[in-house]
Amino acid sequence: MDHEELMARAVAMSKHGIEIRAGGPFGAVIARAGEVVADGWNRVTSQNDPTAHAEVVAIREAAQSLGTHDLSGCILYTSCEPCPMCLSAAYWSRVDHVYYANTRADAAGIGFDDSELYDEVAKPIEARSLSITRLENDDAVSVMQKWAADPTNRRY
């Protein structure tokens, strides 16, 4: 499949999601070498899961299907420019490229405005609207040190 066909499938996923009333109008596809590995639609309201955005659903399914957390060699097609969470998931998954159809301004125009989130993550912790406080814990430090010292752990 070419880019246009894969994007058409992502858009079809967004349409499917709203037709079954699963969540917002967002769909995504993960492809490798032009073949669909996984797809997904927004399931936030149907699963009561604020992280069940289409891109995250597709990334989770692709990782399971391929048996790896590393989606290098894959491309993410999404019906809308990824929100900060989905953009971060794309980075963490190591997809090679992201193609999107609608812009974040288009999403904001129908009530999905992520501009505050984009602004918030750029601020220092103490300036964010969500109260975030560090509680130091010696055991937490030792757990990280133990993991780092074990050469058999899979780095990611």
One Martini backbone bead per residue (centre of mass of N, CA, C, O) as a GRO file, in nm:
protein
  156
    1MET     BB    1   0.100   0.034   0.017
    2ASP     BB    2   0.046   0.361   0.014
    3HIS     BB    3   0.018   0.654   0.171
    4GLU     BB    4  -0.277   0.713   0.087
    5GLU     BB    5  -0.395   0.437   0.174
    6LEU     BB    6  -0.305   0.451   0.471
    7MET     BB    7  -0.455   0.711   0.537
    8ALA     BB    8  -0.735   0.610   0.460
    9ARG     BB    9  -0.737   0.402   0.688
   10ALA     BB   10  -0.713   0.596   0.925
   11VAL     BB   11  -0.974   0.745   0.856
   12ALA     BB   12  -1.156   0.494   0.873
   13MET     BB   13  -1.103   0.454   1.175
   14SER     BB   14  -1.232   0.719   1.266
   15LYS     BB   15  -1.511   0.655   1.156
   16HIS     BB   16  -1.560   0.394   1.307
   17GLY     BB   17  -1.538   0.507   1.595
   18ILE     BB   18  -1.790   0.698   1.569
   19GLU     BB   19  -2.000   0.483   1.480
   20ILE     BB   20  -1.944   0.315   1.767
   21ARG     BB   21  -1.887   0.517   2.002
   22ALA     BB   22  -1.572   0.513   2.127
   23GLY     BB   23  -1.492   0.822   2.039
   24GLY     BB   24  -1.305   1.009   1.886
   25PRO     BB   25  -1.193   1.140   1.555
   26PHE     BB   26  -0.962   0.885   1.558
   27GLY     BB   27  -0.692   0.745   1.357
   28ALA     BB   28  -0.469   0.448   1.304
   29VAL     BB   29  -0.150   0.340   1.150
   30ILE     BB   30   0.071   0.062   1.115
   31ALA     BB   31   0.362   0.036   0.902
   32ARG     BB   32   0.549  -0.208   0.695
   33ALA     BB   33   0.637  -0.204   0.385
   34GLY     BB   34   0.317  -0.127   0.319
   35GLU     BB   35   0.214  -0.289   0.569
   36VAL     BB   36  -0.015  -0.377   0.791
   37VAL     BB   37   0.012  -0.419   1.146
   38ALA     BB   38  -0.181  -0.183   1.264
   39ASP     BB   39  -0.480  -0.056   1.427
   40GLY     BB   40  -0.688   0.239   1.525
   41TRP     BB   41  -0.905   0.385   1.767
   42ASN     BB   42  -1.074   0.578   1.961
   43ARG     BB   43  -1.135   0.469   2.333
   44VAL     BB   44  -1.189   0.652   2.576
   45THR     BB   45  -1.506   0.619   2.642
   46SER     BB   46  -1.544   0.301   2.607
   47GLN     BB   47  -1.282   0.244   2.824
   48ASN     BB   48  -1.206   0.453   3.031
   49ASP     BB   49  -0.931   0.573   2.866
   50PRO     BB   50  -0.714   0.840   2.837
   51THR     BB   51  -0.490   0.656   2.654
   52ALA     BB   52  -0.697   0.562   2.404
   53HIS     BB   53  -0.557   0.648   2.159
   54ALA     BB   54  -0.507   0.565   1.842
   55GLU     BB   55  -0.196   0.559   1.848
   56VAL     BB   56  -0.164   0.385   2.103
   57VAL     BB   57  -0.323   0.145   2.007
   58ALA     BB   58  -0.147   0.085   1.757
   59ILE     BB   59   0.122   0.054   1.904
   60ARG     BB   60   0.042  -0.178   2.088
   61GLU     BB   61  -0.041  -0.376   1.861
   62ALA     BB   62   0.227  -0.377   1.708
   63ALA     BB   63   0.407  -0.480   1.936
   64GLN     BB   64   0.256  -0.746   1.971
   65SER     BB   65   0.272  -0.850   1.678
   66LEU     BB   66   0.604  -0.819   1.668
   67GLY     BB   67   0.745  -0.864   1.957
   68THR     BB   68   0.804  -0.542   2.017
   69HIS     BB   69   0.906  -0.212   2.127
   70ASP     BB   70   1.048  -0.179   1.841
   71LEU     BB   71   0.939   0.029   1.552
   72SER     BB   72   1.145   0.005   1.361
   73GLY     BB   73   1.037   0.052   1.020
   74CYS     BB   74   0.794   0.220   1.093
   75ILE     BB   75   0.468   0.373   1.026
   76LEU     BB   76   0.268   0.655   1.111
   77TYR     BB   77  -0.083   0.689   1.069
   78THR     BB   78  -0.287   0.990   1.107
   79SER     BB   79  -0.579   1.184   1.119
   80CYS     BB   80  -0.400   1.347   1.337
   81GLU     BB   81  -0.220   1.537   1.504
   82PRO     BB   82  -0.040   1.470   1.761
   83CYS     BB   83  -0.039   1.463   2.070
   84PRO     BB   84   0.180   1.465   2.323
   85MET     BB   85   0.142   1.165   2.395
   86CYS     BB   86   0.160   1.045   2.104
   87LEU     BB   87   0.431   1.165   2.034
   88SER     BB   88   0.583   1.020   2.258
   89ALA     BB   89   0.509   0.733   2.166
   90ALA     BB   90   0.653   0.754   1.895
   91TYR     BB   91   0.931   0.790   2.010
   92TRP     BB   92   0.941   0.535   2.195
   93SER     BB   93   0.883   0.333   1.945
   94ARG     BB   94   1.059   0.425   1.683
   95VAL     BB   95   0.943   0.542   1.458
   96ASP     BB   96   1.030   0.682   1.146
   97HIS     BB   97   0.731   0.805   1.089
   98VAL     BB   98   0.485   1.077   1.048
   99TYR     BB   99   0.150   1.088   0.937
  100TYR     BB  100  -0.091   1.354   0.873
  101ALA     BB  101  -0.389   1.530   0.838
  102ASN     BB  102  -0.495   1.679   1.060
  103THR     BB  103  -0.474   1.941   1.270
  104ARG     BB  104  -0.460   2.088   1.575
  105ALA     BB  105  -0.651   2.316   1.483
  106ASP     BB  106  -0.879   2.135   1.393
  107ALA     BB  107  -0.925   2.006   1.670
  108ALA     BB  108  -0.980   2.267   1.825
  109GLY     BB  109  -1.239   2.342   1.651
  110ILE     BB  110  -1.387   2.066   1.805
  111GLY     BB  111  -1.253   2.051   2.122
  112PHE     BB  112  -0.929   1.955   2.074
  113ASP     BB  113  -0.722   2.124   2.285
  114ASP     BB  114  -0.350   2.101   2.320
  115SER     BB  115  -0.195   2.367   2.387
  116GLU     BB  116  -0.159   2.344   2.694
  117LEU     BB  117   0.018   2.090   2.686
  118TYR     BB  118   0.247   2.198   2.516
  119ASP     BB  119   0.313   2.425   2.720
  120GLU     BB  120   0.357   2.263   2.985
  121VAL     BB  121   0.607   2.076   2.904
  122ALA     BB  122   0.800   2.339   2.873
  123LYS     BB  123   0.792   2.374   3.165
  124PRO     BB  124   0.874   2.396   3.462
  125ILE     BB  125   0.761   2.218   3.715
  126GLU     BB  126   0.688   2.473   3.907
  127ALA     BB  127   0.498   2.604   3.654
  128ARG     BB  128   0.284   2.407   3.660
  129SER     BB  129  -0.056   2.324   3.704
  130LEU     BB  130   0.054   2.062   3.802
  131SER     BB  131   0.122   1.915   4.087
  132ILE     BB  132   0.478   1.857   4.153
  133THR     BB  133   0.649   1.621   4.376
  134ARG     BB  134   0.929   1.535   4.540
  135LEU     BB  135   1.006   1.205   4.693
  136GLU     BB  136   1.243   1.087   4.856
  137ASN     BB  137   1.400   0.746   4.806
  138ASP     BB  138   1.620   0.500   4.871
  139ASP     BB  139   1.484   0.256   4.732
  140ALA     BB  140   1.452   0.383   4.453
  141VAL     BB  141   1.754   0.407   4.402
  142SER     BB  142   1.832   0.104   4.436
  143VAL     BB  143   1.661  -0.007   4.207
  144MET     BB  144   1.804   0.143   3.979
  145GLN     BB  145   2.089   0.036   4.039
  146LYS     BB  146   2.024  -0.263   4.004
  147TRP     BB  147   1.932  -0.248   3.711
  148ALA     BB  148   2.194  -0.113   3.592
  149ALA     BB  149   2.389  -0.363   3.693
  150ASP     BB  150   2.225  -0.547   3.491
  151PRO     BB  151   2.319  -0.686   3.181
  152THR     BB  152   2.031  -0.845   3.115
  153ASN     BB  153   1.891  -0.599   3.061
  154ARG     BB  154   1.664  -0.430   2.864
  155ARG     BB  155   1.713  -0.177   2.671
  156TYR     BB  156   1.523   0.154   2.588
   0.00000   0.00000   0.00000
